[in-house]
Tab-separated table of C-alpha atoms and ligand atoms in Angstrom:
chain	number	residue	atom	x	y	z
A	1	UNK	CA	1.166	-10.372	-33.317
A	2	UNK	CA	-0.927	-8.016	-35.527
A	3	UNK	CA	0.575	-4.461	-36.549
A	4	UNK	CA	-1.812	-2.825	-33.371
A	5	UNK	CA	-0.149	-4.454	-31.301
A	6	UNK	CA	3.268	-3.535	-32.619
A	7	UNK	CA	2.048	-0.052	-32.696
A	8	UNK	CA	0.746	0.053	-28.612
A	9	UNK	CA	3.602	-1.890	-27.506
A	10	UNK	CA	6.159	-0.039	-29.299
A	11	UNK	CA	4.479	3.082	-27.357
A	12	UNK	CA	4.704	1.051	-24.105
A	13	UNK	CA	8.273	0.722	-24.251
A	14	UNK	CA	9.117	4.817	-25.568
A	15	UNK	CA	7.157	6.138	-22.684
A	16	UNK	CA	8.106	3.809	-20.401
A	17	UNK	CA	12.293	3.963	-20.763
A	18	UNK	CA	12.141	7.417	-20.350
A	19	UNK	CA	14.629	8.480	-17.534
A	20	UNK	CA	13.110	10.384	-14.592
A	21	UNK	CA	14.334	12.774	-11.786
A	22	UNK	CA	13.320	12.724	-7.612
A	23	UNK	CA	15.321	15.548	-6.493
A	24	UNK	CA	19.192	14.491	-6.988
A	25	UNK	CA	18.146	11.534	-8.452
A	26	UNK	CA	17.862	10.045	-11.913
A	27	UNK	CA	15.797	7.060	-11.968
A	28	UNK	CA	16.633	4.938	-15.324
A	29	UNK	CA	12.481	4.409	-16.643
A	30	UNK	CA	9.542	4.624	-15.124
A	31	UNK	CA	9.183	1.496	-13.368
A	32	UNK	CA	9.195	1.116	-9.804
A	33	UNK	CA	8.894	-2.281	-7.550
A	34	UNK	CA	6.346	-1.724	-4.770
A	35	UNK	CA	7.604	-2.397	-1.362
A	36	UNK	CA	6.551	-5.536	-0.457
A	37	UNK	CA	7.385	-7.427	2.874
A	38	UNK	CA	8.365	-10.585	2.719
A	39	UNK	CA	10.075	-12.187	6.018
A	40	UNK	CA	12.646	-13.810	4.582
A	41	UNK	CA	15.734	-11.604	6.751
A	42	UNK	CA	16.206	-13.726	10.514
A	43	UNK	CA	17.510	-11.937	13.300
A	44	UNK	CA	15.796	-8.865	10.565
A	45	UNK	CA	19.266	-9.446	8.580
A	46	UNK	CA	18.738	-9.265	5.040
A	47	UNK	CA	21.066	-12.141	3.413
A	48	UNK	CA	22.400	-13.208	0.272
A	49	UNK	CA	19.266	-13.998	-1.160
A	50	UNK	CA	17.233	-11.279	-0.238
A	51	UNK	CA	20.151	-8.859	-2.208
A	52	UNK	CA	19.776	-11.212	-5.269
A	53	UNK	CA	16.019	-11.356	-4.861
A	54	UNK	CA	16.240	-6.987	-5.543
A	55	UNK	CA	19.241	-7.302	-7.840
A	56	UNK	CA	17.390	-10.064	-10.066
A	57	UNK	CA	14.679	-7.464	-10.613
A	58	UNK	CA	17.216	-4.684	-11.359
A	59	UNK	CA	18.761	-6.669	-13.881
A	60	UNK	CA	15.512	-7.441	-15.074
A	61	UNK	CA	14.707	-3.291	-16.021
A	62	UNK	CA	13.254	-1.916	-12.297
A	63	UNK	CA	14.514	1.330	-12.025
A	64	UNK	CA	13.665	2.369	-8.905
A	65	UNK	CA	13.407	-0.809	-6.147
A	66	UNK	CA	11.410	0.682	-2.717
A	67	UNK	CA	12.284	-2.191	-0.631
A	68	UNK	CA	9.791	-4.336	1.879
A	69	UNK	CA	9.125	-2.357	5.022
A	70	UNK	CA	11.651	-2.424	7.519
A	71	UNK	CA	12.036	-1.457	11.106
A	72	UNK	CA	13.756	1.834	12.105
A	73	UNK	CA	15.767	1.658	15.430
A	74	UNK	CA	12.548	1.990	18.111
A	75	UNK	CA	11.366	-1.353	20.000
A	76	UNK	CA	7.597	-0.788	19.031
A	77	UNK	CA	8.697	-0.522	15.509
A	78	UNK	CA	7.624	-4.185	14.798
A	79	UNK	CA	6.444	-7.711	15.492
A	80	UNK	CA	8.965	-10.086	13.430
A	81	UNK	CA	12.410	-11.283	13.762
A	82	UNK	CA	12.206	-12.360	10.079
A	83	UNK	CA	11.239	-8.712	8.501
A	84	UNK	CA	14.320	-6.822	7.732
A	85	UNK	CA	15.853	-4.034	10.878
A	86	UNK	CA	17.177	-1.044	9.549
A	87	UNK	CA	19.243	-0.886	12.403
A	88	UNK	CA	21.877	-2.958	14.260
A	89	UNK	CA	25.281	-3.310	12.379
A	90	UNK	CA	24.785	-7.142	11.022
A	91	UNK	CA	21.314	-5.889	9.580
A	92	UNK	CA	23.067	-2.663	8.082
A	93	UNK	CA	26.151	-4.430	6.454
A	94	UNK	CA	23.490	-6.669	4.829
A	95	UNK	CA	21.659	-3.613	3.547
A	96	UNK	CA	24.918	-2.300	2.097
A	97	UNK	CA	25.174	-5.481	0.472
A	98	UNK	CA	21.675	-5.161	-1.458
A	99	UNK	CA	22.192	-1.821	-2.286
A	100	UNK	CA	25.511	-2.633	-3.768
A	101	UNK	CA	23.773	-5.835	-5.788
A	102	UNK	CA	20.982	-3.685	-7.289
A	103	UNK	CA	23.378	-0.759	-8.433
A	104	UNK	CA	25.458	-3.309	-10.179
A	105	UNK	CA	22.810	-4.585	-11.820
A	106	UNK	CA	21.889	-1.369	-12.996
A	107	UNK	CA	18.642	-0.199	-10.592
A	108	UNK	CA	18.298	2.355	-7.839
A	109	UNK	CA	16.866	1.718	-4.412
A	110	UNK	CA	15.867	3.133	-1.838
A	111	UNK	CA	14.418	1.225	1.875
A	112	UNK	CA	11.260	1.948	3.176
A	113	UNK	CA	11.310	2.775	6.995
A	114	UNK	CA	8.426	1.037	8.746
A	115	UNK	CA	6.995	1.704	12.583
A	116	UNK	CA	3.910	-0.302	12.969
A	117	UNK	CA	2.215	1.800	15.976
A	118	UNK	CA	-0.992	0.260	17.282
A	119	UNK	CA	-0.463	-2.996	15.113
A	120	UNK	CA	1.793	-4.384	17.000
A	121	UNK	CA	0.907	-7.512	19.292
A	122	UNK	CA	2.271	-7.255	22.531
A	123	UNK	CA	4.732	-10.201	23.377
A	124	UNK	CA	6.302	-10.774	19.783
A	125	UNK	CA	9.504	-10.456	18.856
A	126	UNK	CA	12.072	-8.795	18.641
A	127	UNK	CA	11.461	-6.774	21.551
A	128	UNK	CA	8.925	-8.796	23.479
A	129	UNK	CA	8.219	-6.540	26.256
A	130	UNK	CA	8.072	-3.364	23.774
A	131	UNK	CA	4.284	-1.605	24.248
A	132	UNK	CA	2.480	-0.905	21.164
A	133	UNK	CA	2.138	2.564	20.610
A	134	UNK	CA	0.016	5.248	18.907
A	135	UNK	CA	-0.921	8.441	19.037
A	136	UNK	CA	-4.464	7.225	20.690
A	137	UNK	CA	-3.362	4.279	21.915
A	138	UNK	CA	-6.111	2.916	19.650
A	139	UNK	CA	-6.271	0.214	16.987
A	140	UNK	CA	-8.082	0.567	13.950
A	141	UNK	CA	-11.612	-0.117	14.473
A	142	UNK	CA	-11.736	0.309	18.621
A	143	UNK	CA	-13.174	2.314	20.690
A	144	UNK	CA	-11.362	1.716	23.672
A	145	UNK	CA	-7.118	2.218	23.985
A	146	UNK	CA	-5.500	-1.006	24.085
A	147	UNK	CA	-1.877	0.092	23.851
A	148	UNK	CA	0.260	3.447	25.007
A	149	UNK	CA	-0.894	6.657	23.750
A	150	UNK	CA	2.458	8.378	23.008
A	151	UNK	CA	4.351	11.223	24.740
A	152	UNK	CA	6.316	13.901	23.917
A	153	UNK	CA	9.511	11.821	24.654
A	154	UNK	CA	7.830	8.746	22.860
A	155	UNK	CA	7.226	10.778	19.969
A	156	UNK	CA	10.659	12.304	19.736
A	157	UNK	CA	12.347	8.634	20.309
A	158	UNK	CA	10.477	7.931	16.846
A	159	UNK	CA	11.380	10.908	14.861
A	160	UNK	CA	14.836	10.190	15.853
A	161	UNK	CA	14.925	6.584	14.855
A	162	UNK	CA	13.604	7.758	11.220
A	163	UNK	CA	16.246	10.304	11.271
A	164	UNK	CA	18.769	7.688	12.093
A	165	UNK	CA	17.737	5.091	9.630
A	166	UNK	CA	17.612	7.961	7.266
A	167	UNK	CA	21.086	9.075	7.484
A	168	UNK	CA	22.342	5.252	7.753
A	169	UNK	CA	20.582	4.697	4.250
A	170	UNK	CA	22.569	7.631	2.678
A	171	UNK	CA	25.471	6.164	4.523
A	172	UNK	CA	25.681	2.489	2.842
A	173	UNK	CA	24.571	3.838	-0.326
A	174	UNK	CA	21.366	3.924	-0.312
A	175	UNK	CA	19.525	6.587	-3.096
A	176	UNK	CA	17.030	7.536	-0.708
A	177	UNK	CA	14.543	6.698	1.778
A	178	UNK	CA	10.582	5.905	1.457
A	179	UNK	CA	9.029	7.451	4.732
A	180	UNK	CA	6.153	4.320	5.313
A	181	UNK	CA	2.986	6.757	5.798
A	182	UNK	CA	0.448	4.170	4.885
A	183	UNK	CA	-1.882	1.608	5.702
A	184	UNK	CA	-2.905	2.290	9.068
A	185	UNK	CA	0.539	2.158	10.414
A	186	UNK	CA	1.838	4.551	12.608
A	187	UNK	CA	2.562	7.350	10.725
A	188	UNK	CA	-0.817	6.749	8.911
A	189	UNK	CA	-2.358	6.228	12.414
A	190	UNK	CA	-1.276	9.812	13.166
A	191	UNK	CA	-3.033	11.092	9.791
A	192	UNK	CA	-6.062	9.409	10.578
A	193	UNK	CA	-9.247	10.611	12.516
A	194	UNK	CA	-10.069	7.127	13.175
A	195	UNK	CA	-7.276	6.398	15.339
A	196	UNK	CA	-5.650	9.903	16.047
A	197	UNK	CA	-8.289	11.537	19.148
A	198	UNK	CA	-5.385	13.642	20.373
A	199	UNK	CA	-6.539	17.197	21.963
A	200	UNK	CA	-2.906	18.194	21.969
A	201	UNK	CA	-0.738	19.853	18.836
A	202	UNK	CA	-0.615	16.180	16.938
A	203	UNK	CA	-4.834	15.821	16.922
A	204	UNK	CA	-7.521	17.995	15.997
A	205	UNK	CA	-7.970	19.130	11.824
A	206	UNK	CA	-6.121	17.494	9.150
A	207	UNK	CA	-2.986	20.037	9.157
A	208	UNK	CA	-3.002	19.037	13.399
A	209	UNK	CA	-3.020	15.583	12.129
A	210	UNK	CA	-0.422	15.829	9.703
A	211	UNK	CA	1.938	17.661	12.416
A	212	UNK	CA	3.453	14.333	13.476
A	213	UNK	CA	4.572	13.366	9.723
A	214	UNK	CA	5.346	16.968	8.829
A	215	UNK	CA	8.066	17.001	12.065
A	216	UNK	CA	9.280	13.463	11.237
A	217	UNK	CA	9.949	14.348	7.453
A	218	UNK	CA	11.696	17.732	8.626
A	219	UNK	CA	13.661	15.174	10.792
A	220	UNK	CA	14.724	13.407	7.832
A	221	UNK	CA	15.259	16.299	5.720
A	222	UNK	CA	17.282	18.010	7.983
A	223	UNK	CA	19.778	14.518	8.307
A	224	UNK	CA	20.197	13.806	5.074
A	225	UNK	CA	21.716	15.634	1.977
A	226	UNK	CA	19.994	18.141	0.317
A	227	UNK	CA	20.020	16.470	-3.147
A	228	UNK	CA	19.266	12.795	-1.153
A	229	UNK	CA	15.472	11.983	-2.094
A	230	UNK	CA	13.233	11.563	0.614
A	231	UNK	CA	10.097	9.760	-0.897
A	232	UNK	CA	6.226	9.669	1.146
A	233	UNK	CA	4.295	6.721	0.800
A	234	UNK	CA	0.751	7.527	2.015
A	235	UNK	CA	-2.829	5.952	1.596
A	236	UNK	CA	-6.798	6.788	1.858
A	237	UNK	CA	-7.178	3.168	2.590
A	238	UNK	CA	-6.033	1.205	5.988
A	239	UNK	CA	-5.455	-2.330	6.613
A	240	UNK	CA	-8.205	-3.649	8.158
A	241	UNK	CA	-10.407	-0.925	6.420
A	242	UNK	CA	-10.520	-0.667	3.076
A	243	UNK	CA	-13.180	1.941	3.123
A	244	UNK	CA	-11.324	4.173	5.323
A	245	UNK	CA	-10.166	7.690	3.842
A	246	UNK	CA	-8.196	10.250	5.140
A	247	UNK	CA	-9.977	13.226	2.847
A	248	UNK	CA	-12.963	13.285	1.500
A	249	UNK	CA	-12.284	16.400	-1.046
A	250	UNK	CA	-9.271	17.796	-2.876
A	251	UNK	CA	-9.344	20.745	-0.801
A	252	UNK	CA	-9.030	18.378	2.790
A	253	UNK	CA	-6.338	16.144	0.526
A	254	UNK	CA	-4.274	19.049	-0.036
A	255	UNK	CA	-4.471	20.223	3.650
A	256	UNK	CA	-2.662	16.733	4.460
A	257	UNK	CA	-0.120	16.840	1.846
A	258	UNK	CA	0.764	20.586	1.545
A	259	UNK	CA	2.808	20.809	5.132
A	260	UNK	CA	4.973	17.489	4.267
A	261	UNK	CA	5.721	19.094	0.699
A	262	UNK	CA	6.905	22.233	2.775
A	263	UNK	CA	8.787	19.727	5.434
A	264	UNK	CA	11.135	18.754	2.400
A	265	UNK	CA	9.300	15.423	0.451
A	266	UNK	CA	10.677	15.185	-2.795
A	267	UNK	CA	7.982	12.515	-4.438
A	268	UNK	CA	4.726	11.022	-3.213
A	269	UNK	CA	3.901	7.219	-3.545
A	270	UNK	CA	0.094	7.104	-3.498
A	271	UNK	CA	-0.731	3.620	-2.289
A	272	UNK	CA	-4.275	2.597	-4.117
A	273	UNK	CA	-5.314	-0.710	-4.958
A	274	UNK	CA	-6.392	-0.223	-8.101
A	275	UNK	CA	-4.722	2.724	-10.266
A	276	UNK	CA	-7.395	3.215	-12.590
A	277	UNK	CA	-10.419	4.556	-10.126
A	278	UNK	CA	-11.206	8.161	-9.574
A	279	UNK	CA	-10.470	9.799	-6.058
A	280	UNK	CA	-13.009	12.176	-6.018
A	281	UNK	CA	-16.373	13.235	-7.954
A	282	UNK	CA	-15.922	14.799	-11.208
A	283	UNK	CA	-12.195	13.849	-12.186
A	284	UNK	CA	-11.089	10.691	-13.622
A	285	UNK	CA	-7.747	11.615	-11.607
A	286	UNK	CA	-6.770	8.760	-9.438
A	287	UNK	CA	-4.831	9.410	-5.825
A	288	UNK	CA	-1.395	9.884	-7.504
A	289	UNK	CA	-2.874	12.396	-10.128
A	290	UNK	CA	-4.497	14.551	-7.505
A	291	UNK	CA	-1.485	14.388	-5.291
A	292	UNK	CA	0.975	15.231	-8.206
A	293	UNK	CA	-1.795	18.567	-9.215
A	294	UNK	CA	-2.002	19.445	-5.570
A	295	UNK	CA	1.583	19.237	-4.744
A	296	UNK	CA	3.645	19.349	-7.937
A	297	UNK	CA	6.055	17.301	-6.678
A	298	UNK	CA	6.923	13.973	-8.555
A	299	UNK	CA	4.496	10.865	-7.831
A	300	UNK	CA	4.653	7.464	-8.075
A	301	UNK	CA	0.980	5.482	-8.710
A	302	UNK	CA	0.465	1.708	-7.756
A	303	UNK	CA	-2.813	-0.901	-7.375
A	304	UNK	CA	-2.884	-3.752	-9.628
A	305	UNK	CA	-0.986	-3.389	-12.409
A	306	UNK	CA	-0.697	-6.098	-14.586
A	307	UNK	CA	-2.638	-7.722	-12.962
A	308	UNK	CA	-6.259	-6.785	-14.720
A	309	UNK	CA	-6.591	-9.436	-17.171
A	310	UNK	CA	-7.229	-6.687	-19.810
A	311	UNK	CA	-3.802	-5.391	-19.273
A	312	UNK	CA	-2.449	-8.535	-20.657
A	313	UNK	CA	-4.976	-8.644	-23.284
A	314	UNK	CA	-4.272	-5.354	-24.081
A	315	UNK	CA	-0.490	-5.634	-24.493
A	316	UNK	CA	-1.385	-8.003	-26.452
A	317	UNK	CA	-3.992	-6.715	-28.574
A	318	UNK	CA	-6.832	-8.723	-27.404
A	319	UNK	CA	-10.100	-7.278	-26.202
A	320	UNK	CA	-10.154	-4.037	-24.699
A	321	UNK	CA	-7.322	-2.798	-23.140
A	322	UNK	CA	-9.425	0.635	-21.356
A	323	UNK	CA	-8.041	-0.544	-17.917
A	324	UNK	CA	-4.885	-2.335	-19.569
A	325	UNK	CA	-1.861	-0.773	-20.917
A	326	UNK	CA	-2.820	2.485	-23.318
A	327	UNK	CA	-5.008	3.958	-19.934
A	328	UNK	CA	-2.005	3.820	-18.006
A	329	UNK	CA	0.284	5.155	-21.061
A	330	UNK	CA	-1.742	7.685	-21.618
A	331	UNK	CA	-1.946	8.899	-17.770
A	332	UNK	CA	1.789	8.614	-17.600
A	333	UNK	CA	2.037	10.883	-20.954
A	334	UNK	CA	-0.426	13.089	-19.730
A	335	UNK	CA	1.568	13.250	-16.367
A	336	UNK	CA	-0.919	12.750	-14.355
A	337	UNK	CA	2.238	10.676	-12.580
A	338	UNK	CA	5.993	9.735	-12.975
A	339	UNK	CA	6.158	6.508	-11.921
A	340	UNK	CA	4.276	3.214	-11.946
A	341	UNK	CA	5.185	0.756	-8.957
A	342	UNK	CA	4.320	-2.982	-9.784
A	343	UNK	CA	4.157	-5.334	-6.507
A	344	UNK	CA	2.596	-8.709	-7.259
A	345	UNK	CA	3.028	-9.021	-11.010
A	346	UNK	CA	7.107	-8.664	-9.867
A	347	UNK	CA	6.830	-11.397	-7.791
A	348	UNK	CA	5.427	-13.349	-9.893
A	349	UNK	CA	7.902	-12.697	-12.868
A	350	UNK	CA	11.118	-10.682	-11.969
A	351	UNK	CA	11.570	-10.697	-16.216
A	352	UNK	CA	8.300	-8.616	-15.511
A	353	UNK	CA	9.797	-5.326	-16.636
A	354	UNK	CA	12.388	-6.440	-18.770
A	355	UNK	CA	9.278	-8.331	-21.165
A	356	UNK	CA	7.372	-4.784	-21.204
A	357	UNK	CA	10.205	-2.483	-21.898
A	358	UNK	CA	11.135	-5.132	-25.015
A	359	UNK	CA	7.576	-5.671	-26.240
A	360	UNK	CA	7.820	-9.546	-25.110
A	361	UNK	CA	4.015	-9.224	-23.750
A	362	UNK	CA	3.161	-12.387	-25.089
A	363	UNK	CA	5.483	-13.858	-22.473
A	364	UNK	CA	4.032	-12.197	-19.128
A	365	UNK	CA	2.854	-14.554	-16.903
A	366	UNK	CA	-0.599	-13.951	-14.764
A	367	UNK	CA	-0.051	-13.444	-10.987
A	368	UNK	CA	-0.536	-16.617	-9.037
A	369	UNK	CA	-0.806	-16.499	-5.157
A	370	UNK	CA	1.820	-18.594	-5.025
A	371	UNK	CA	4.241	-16.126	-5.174
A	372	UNK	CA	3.918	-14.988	-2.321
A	373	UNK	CA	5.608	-18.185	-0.581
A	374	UNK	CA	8.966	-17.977	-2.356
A	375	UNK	CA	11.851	-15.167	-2.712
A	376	UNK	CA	12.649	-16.021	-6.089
B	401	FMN	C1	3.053	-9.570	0.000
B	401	FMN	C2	2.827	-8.078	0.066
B	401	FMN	C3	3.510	-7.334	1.010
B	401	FMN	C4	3.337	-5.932	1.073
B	401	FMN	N1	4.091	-5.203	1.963
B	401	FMN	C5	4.042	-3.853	1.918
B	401	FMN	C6	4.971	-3.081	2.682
B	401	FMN	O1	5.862	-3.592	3.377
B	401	FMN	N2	4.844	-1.729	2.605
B	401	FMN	C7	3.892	-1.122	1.841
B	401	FMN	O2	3.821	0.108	1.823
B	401	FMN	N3	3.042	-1.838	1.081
B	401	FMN	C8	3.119	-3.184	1.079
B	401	FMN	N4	2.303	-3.902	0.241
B	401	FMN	C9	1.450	-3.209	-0.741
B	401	FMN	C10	2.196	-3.089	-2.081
B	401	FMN	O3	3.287	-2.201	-1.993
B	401	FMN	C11	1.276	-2.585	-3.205
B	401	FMN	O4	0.849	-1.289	-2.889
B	401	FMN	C12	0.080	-3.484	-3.430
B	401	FMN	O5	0.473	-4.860	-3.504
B	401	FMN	C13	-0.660	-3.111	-4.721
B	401	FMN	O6	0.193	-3.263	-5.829
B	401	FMN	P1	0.054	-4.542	-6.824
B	401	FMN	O7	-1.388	-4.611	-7.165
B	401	FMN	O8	0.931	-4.196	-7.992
B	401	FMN	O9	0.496	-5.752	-6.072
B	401	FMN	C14	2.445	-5.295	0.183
B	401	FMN	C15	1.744	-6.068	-0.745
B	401	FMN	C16	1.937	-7.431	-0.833
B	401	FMN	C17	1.200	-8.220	-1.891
């Protein structure tokens, strides 16, 4: 290695290990794991090797593990009896279990709660006869309502089963919760113009639009603790539609975010593919940067880190490293954001984090597809 690169990755690993609060909360560094799902949990019970799949990682230097989506207590919530339940004693005891795993090894967690609205197919599992529902009745894309636009009962059900699965994750010892807002699932779906044509209180503007999070997140709020972090993932872009935004300016973006700050989030996740592309004309702030100046709460950024062949290249002091490790450094310095989350490159390597925060860049492995088959 030359002395640059002793220099940069030196850097890497100060800025990185520094410790960071969400509301009660002290998270170790400043490396989260991206909530990934991965179907490994039958009957939606996460087992022995799901808990040593997080713990690995926490061993490994994650600080803060957001776990794969999984289903709060409402029978449209999903479409898999392999993706973990956040509900049901069996699937709770194994959650306790994971939990306790990743705080021995070191880490934090918290779950994210998951309703999947309009995505669901009627006729899967676990609860076969279970509608899909949405605030339109509309999946993303159609014109035409294919599933059960919700009621007033239908949306209460919800809020309650996030409240629920909320209070059980503070229960089995849980540090917090990750409110799923992304995507184009139901939450999301509820942000959305594209699939939210309510007339009612829940459609209309953005703020109208945002009344279904903002109720659900005062739900939480209200159920938990006061110091117990409740974290909001959220997303321009939607399954299905890449292109899809839910604010086109700052000034729309902030209309969105400002009622679920006042509801009681403590941090944003702002779910972009790539962390290093500018939200809006005339900033190089990406999603998390703008939602962290807009909102001043804490924020965690995400999309492809360590992935970018440059970032490897520029731990290692090869090439240019403008997209690699020293932009994202210098963003977290600048606190632009508080957190990075790291999906794919994780499962790829759980030593992922451990190798960066020891200047071991030499040894980080690029992301193979692969991964995605195995919870090792
Ligand atoms: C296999 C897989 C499963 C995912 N599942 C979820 C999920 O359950 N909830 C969620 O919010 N995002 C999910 N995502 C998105 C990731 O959290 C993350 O935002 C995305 O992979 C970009 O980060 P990366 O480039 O570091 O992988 C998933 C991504 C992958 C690759």
């Amino acid at each position: 290695m030359t002395a640059t690169t002793t220099e940069s990755t030196s850097r890497a690993a100060r800025i990185l290990s520094r410790p960071t609060a969400i509301n009660g909360l002290t998270v170790p560094n400043r490396i989260a794991m991206a909530p990934m799902t991965r179907a490994f949990s039958p009957g939606g019970i996460p087992g022995a090797d799901v808990a040593s799949y997080y713990a690995r990682r926490a061993a490994a230097g994650v600080g803060l593990i957001v776990t794969e989506g999984t289903y709060v207590g409402h029978e449209s919530a999903g479409q898999s009896n392999d993706i973990p339940r956040f509900h049901g004693e069996e699937q709770l005891a194994g959650w306790a279990k994971v939990a306790a795993d990743v705080h021995a090894a070191g880490g934090t967690i918290v779950p994210q709660l998951w309703h999947i609205g309009m995505v669901r197919e009627q006729g899967q599992p676990p609860y076969a006869e279970a509608p899909a529902v949405g605030p339109s009745g509309l999946r993303i894309g159609a014109d035409e309502p294919t599933g059960k636009a919700m009621t007033q009962r239908d949306l209460d059900d919800v809020i309650g089963a996030f409240a629920e699965a909320a209070a059980a994750a503070e229960r089995i010892g849980f540090d917090g919760v990750e409110i799923h807002g992304a995507h184009g699932y139901l939450v999301d779906q509820f942000l959305w113009a594209g699939t939210n044509r309510r007339t009612d209180a829940y459609g209309g503007d953005p703020v109208a639009r945002a009344r279904f999070a903002e109720e659900l997140v005062a739900a939480v709020r209200e159920t938990v603790s006061s110091d117990f972090p409740v974290i909001f993932r959220y997303s321009q872009w939607k399954q299905e539609a890449y292109r899809a935004r839910l604010a086109e300016t700052p000034e729309e973006l902030e209309a969105v975010l400002a009622p679920l700050a006042a509801a009681g989030v403590d941090a944003f996740h702002a779910s972009t593919r790539r962390y290093w592309l500018p939200e809006f004309d005339g900033s190089d702030l990406n999603l998390a940067g703008w939602t962290r100046k807009l909102t001043g709460k804490p924020v965690i950024t995400v999309g492809s880190v360590g992935l970018d062949g440059d970032f490897i290249k520029g731990f290692m002091g090869e090439g240019s490293p403008l997209r690699g490790i020293d932009d994202l450094l210098d963003r977290l310095e600048a606190e632009e954001f508080d957190l990075i989350a790291v999906g794919r490159a994780l499962l790829q390597d759980p030593e992922w984090a451990a190798k960066v925060l020891s200047d071991r860049f030499d040894e980080l492995e690029p992301y193979d597809a692969a991964a995605l088959k195995t919870l090792s």
